[in-house]
Amino acid sequence: MASCLSLADHSERYSTRMTRSTLPELLRPGLRLVVCGTAAGRASIAGYAEHGNKFWHVLHEVGLTATELQPGDYALLLEARIGLTDLVEYSAGMDAALASNALYAARLRDVVEAIQPRALAFNGKKTANLFYRGGAHRLSYGRRSERIGKTAVYVLPSTAATSPYWSIEPWRELARELR
């Protein structure tokens, strides 16, 4: 198995105050998909472990994973060639409480260009808005017209239980295009 690449490997150019990631990232060359959230919840022991989060169920329902994994099985996503990262790797908490100086969009762009997954999917408009630095109301769900290198970019409805909008259709579109 190829070793995982961390956004922290590229972090020295973006910040000197970083410590370590709140959760291990799942990133390496050869992935078909990298899902990017905003930040891990403070109570998370694994990605998307918050009560009511639909992430693990949705991955299986749309056919991105063969079985419905549980949050503690997150490392098994690599077997399905799916990676995980957060835009805010060195903080945790609710999106509204995160400091804007903790956002590392350029770092994420560099790593995506380095590992070249087939697709990068933002789990929610809030995450995409932070990456694109504004204009979330102008973002639509689905595939974006621009790419990051060879990587297609998607904005998907957030799987968080607290999300005001939900539709599985953009997730299905992503899964169809990755088959």
mmCIF file of C-alpha atoms in Angstrom:
data_model
loop_
_atom_site.group_PDB
_atom_site.id
_atom_site.type_symbol
_atom_site.label_atom_id
_atom_site.label_comp_id
_atom_site.label_asym_id
_atom_site.label_seq_id
_atom_site.Cartn_x
_atom_site.Cartn_y
_atom_site.Cartn_z
ATOM 1 C CA MET A 1 0.000 0.000 0.000
ATOM 2 C CA ALA A 2 1.315 3.444 -0.877
ATOM 3 C CA SER A 3 2.033 5.674 2.043
ATOM 4 C CA CYS A 4 -0.443 8.403 2.865
ATOM 5 C CA LEU A 5 0.400 11.978 2.029
ATOM 6 C CA SER A 6 -0.633 14.616 4.508
ATOM 7 C CA LEU A 7 -1.540 18.194 3.837
ATOM 8 C CA ALA A 8 0.839 18.846 6.723
ATOM 9 C CA ASP A 9 3.668 17.716 4.414
ATOM 10 C CA HIS A 10 2.995 20.899 2.426
ATOM 11 C CA SER A 11 2.083 23.137 5.348
ATOM 12 C CA GLU A 12 5.382 24.843 6.078
ATOM 13 C CA ARG A 13 4.763 27.249 3.232
ATOM 14 C CA TYR A 14 1.429 28.367 4.658
ATOM 15 C CA SER A 15 1.844 28.623 8.410
ATOM 16 C CA THR A 16 4.444 28.395 11.119
ATOM 17 C CA ARG A 17 1.895 27.966 13.938
ATOM 18 C CA MET A 18 0.440 24.616 12.895
ATOM 19 C CA THR A 19 0.660 21.697 15.262
ATOM 20 C CA ARG A 20 -0.855 18.408 14.189
ATOM 21 C CA SER A 21 -4.046 17.405 12.484
ATOM 22 C CA THR A 22 -7.139 16.758 14.600
ATOM 23 C CA LEU A 23 -7.805 13.515 12.709
ATOM 24 C CA PRO A 24 -5.542 11.529 10.404
ATOM 25 C CA GLU A 25 -6.058 12.406 6.767
ATOM 26 C CA LEU A 26 -6.561 9.747 4.136
ATOM 27 C CA LEU A 27 -4.611 11.019 1.145
ATOM 28 C CA ARG A 28 -2.367 9.266 -1.351
ATOM 29 C CA PRO A 29 -1.840 9.066 -5.109
ATOM 30 C CA GLY A 30 -4.226 6.822 -7.041
ATOM 31 C CA LEU A 31 -7.483 7.864 -5.355
ATOM 32 C CA ARG A 32 -10.620 8.199 -7.401
ATOM 33 C CA LEU A 33 -12.200 10.599 -4.903
ATOM 34 C CA VAL A 34 -11.159 12.923 -2.081
ATOM 35 C CA VAL A 35 -14.004 14.193 0.102
ATOM 36 C CA CYS A 36 -13.248 17.495 1.802
ATOM 37 C CA GLY A 37 -15.163 18.662 4.856
ATOM 38 C CA THR A 38 -14.715 21.908 6.727
ATOM 39 C CA ALA A 39 -13.384 20.577 10.052
ATOM 40 C CA ALA A 40 -13.826 17.566 12.255
ATOM 41 C CA GLY A 41 -16.370 17.963 15.015
ATOM 42 C CA ARG A 42 -14.806 18.327 18.441
ATOM 43 C CA ALA A 43 -16.293 15.004 19.583
ATOM 44 C CA SER A 44 -15.170 13.062 16.530
ATOM 45 C CA ILE A 45 -12.883 10.096 16.909
ATOM 46 C CA ALA A 46 -13.212 9.528 13.168
ATOM 47 C CA GLY A 47 -14.462 11.542 10.237
ATOM 48 C CA TYR A 48 -18.196 12.155 9.984
ATOM 49 C CA ALA A 49 -18.913 10.484 13.320
ATOM 50 C CA GLU A 50 -21.324 13.124 14.631
ATOM 51 C CA HIS A 51 -24.775 11.856 15.576
ATOM 52 C CA GLY A 52 -27.115 11.919 12.597
ATOM 53 C CA ASN A 53 -24.446 12.448 9.930
ATOM 54 C CA LYS A 54 -25.484 10.631 6.737
ATOM 55 C CA PHE A 55 -21.971 10.376 5.237
ATOM 56 C CA TRP A 56 -21.284 6.669 5.705
ATOM 57 C CA HIS A 57 -24.785 5.617 4.653
ATOM 58 C CA VAL A 58 -24.697 7.843 1.558
ATOM 59 C CA LEU A 59 -21.334 6.490 0.362
ATOM 60 C CA HIS A 60 -22.809 3.003 0.346
ATOM 61 C CA GLU A 61 -26.253 3.953 -0.984
ATOM 62 C CA VAL A 62 -24.799 5.661 -4.072
ATOM 63 C CA GLY A 63 -22.365 2.788 -4.679
ATOM 64 C CA LEU A 64 -19.056 4.419 -3.729
ATOM 65 C CA THR A 65 -18.405 1.720 -1.105
ATOM 66 C CA ALA A 66 -19.335 -1.980 -1.315
ATOM 67 C CA THR A 67 -20.594 -2.050 2.283
ATOM 68 C CA GLU A 68 -21.831 0.572 4.705
ATOM 69 C CA LEU A 69 -18.781 1.434 6.753
ATOM 70 C CA GLN A 70 -18.894 2.859 10.253
ATOM 71 C CA PRO A 71 -16.930 5.953 11.335
ATOM 72 C CA GLY A 72 -14.307 3.849 13.104
ATOM 73 C CA ASP A 73 -13.637 2.037 9.808
ATOM 74 C CA TYR A 74 -12.677 5.250 8.003
ATOM 75 C CA ALA A 75 -9.209 3.935 7.013
ATOM 76 C CA LEU A 76 -10.977 1.248 4.936
ATOM 77 C CA LEU A 77 -12.028 4.007 2.549
ATOM 78 C CA LEU A 78 -8.573 3.712 0.998
ATOM 79 C CA GLU A 79 -9.553 0.237 -0.232
ATOM 80 C CA ALA A 80 -12.374 1.925 -2.176
ATOM 81 C CA ARG A 81 -9.826 4.519 -3.394
ATOM 82 C CA ILE A 82 -11.575 7.276 -1.423
ATOM 83 C CA GLY A 83 -9.626 9.816 0.596
ATOM 84 C CA LEU A 84 -10.694 12.210 3.332
ATOM 85 C CA THR A 85 -9.432 15.601 4.387
ATOM 86 C CA ASP A 86 -10.732 18.783 5.966
ATOM 87 C CA LEU A 87 -10.149 22.300 4.771
ATOM 88 C CA VAL A 88 -9.368 23.272 8.363
ATOM 89 C CA GLU A 89 -6.926 20.590 9.471
ATOM 90 C CA TYR A 90 -5.594 22.148 12.637
ATOM 91 C CA SER A 91 -8.828 23.178 14.333
ATOM 92 C CA ALA A 92 -12.021 21.430 15.290
ATOM 93 C CA GLY A 93 -15.561 22.517 16.000
ATOM 94 C CA MET A 94 -18.676 23.900 14.383
ATOM 95 C CA ASP A 95 -18.082 25.729 11.102
ATOM 96 C CA ALA A 96 -19.214 29.109 12.464
ATOM 97 C CA ALA A 97 -16.701 28.960 15.333
ATOM 98 C CA LEU A 98 -13.614 28.370 13.200
ATOM 99 C CA ALA A 99 -11.099 31.157 12.746
ATOM 100 C CA SER A 100 -10.729 32.251 9.146
ATOM 101 C CA ASN A 101 -6.934 32.295 9.454
ATOM 102 C CA ALA A 102 -7.072 28.523 10.019
ATOM 103 C CA LEU A 103 -8.235 27.910 6.458
ATOM 104 C CA TYR A 104 -5.687 26.519 4.077
ATOM 105 C CA ALA A 105 -7.239 26.522 0.609
ATOM 106 C CA ALA A 106 -3.881 26.932 -1.115
ATOM 107 C CA ARG A 107 -2.550 23.934 0.790
ATOM 108 C CA LEU A 108 -5.489 21.796 -0.304
ATOM 109 C CA ARG A 109 -5.037 22.911 -3.919
ATOM 110 C CA ASP A 110 -1.333 21.964 -3.810
ATOM 111 C CA VAL A 111 -2.033 18.491 -2.438
ATOM 112 C CA VAL A 112 -4.831 17.829 -4.929
ATOM 113 C CA GLU A 113 -2.464 18.817 -7.734
ATOM 114 C CA ALA A 114 0.206 16.520 -6.275
ATOM 115 C CA ILE A 115 -1.922 13.378 -5.816
ATOM 116 C CA GLN A 116 -4.368 13.981 -8.707
ATOM 117 C CA PRO A 117 -7.507 12.155 -7.571
ATOM 118 C CA ARG A 118 -10.167 11.816 -10.274
ATOM 119 C CA ALA A 119 -12.491 14.028 -8.212
ATOM 120 C CA LEU A 120 -12.492 16.376 -5.232
ATOM 121 C CA ALA A 121 -15.887 16.696 -3.555
ATOM 122 C CA PHE A 122 -16.715 19.405 -1.043
ATOM 123 C CA ASN A 123 -19.132 18.028 1.536
ATOM 124 C CA GLY A 124 -21.358 21.115 1.708
ATOM 125 C CA LYS A 125 -21.553 24.588 0.220
ATOM 126 C CA LYS A 126 -20.007 26.063 3.368
ATOM 127 C CA THR A 127 -16.770 24.155 2.720
ATOM 128 C CA ALA A 128 -16.758 25.088 -0.973
ATOM 129 C CA ASN A 129 -17.467 28.715 -0.071
ATOM 130 C CA LEU A 130 -14.480 28.797 2.267
ATOM 131 C CA PHE A 131 -12.283 27.252 -0.413
ATOM 132 C CA TYR A 132 -13.448 29.703 -3.066
ATOM 133 C CA ARG A 133 -13.397 32.595 -0.543
ATOM 134 C CA GLY A 134 -16.985 33.728 -0.811
ATOM 135 C CA GLY A 135 -20.006 33.432 -2.981
ATOM 136 C CA ALA A 136 -21.635 30.313 -1.515
ATOM 137 C CA HIS A 137 -25.021 31.606 -2.605
ATOM 138 C CA ARG A 138 -23.694 31.530 -6.176
ATOM 139 C CA LEU A 139 -22.428 27.951 -5.944
ATOM 140 C CA SER A 140 -24.696 25.248 -7.260
ATOM 141 C CA TYR A 141 -24.600 21.582 -6.369
ATOM 142 C CA GLY A 142 -22.902 19.192 -8.740
ATOM 143 C CA ARG A 143 -19.822 19.279 -10.913
ATOM 144 C CA ARG A 144 -18.019 22.612 -11.259
ATOM 145 C CA SER A 145 -16.776 23.781 -14.642
ATOM 146 C CA GLU A 146 -13.216 24.383 -13.411
ATOM 147 C CA ARG A 147 -10.750 21.667 -12.462
ATOM 148 C CA ILE A 148 -7.735 21.538 -10.177
ATOM 149 C CA GLY A 149 -5.148 20.180 -12.567
ATOM 150 C CA LYS A 150 -6.754 16.977 -13.893
ATOM 151 C CA THR A 151 -9.145 16.697 -10.930
ATOM 152 C CA ALA A 152 -12.870 17.327 -11.385
ATOM 153 C CA VAL A 153 -14.442 19.386 -8.579
ATOM 154 C CA TYR A 154 -17.905 18.815 -7.085
ATOM 155 C CA VAL A 155 -20.002 20.694 -4.545
ATOM 156 C CA LEU A 156 -22.296 18.285 -2.712
ATOM 157 C CA PRO A 157 -25.019 18.797 -0.115
ATOM 158 C CA SER A 158 -23.625 18.448 3.389
ATOM 159 C CA THR A 159 -24.280 15.124 5.072
ATOM 160 C CA ALA A 160 -24.349 16.808 8.502
ATOM 161 C CA ALA A 161 -27.544 16.354 10.486
ATOM 162 C CA THR A 162 -27.621 20.124 11.041
ATOM 163 C CA SER A 163 -27.568 20.965 7.326
ATOM 164 C CA PRO A 164 -30.648 22.949 6.250
ATOM 165 C CA TYR A 165 -30.754 21.316 2.789
ATOM 166 C CA TRP A 166 -30.419 17.707 1.734
ATOM 167 C CA SER A 167 -30.600 15.869 -1.570
ATOM 168 C CA ILE A 168 -28.806 12.667 -2.461
ATOM 169 C CA GLU A 169 -28.968 13.390 -6.213
ATOM 170 C CA PRO A 170 -25.638 15.301 -6.500
ATOM 171 C CA TRP A 171 -23.969 12.424 -4.622
ATOM 172 C CA ARG A 172 -25.498 9.979 -7.121
ATOM 173 C CA GLU A 173 -24.261 12.102 -10.021
ATOM 174 C CA LEU A 174 -20.732 12.006 -8.578
ATOM 175 C CA ALA A 175 -20.873 8.219 -8.117
ATOM 176 C CA ARG A 176 -22.119 7.688 -11.694
ATOM 177 C CA GLU A 177 -19.302 9.795 -13.098
ATOM 178 C CA LEU A 178 -16.676 7.895 -11.083
ATOM 179 C CA ARG A 179 -17.790 4.460 -12.338
#
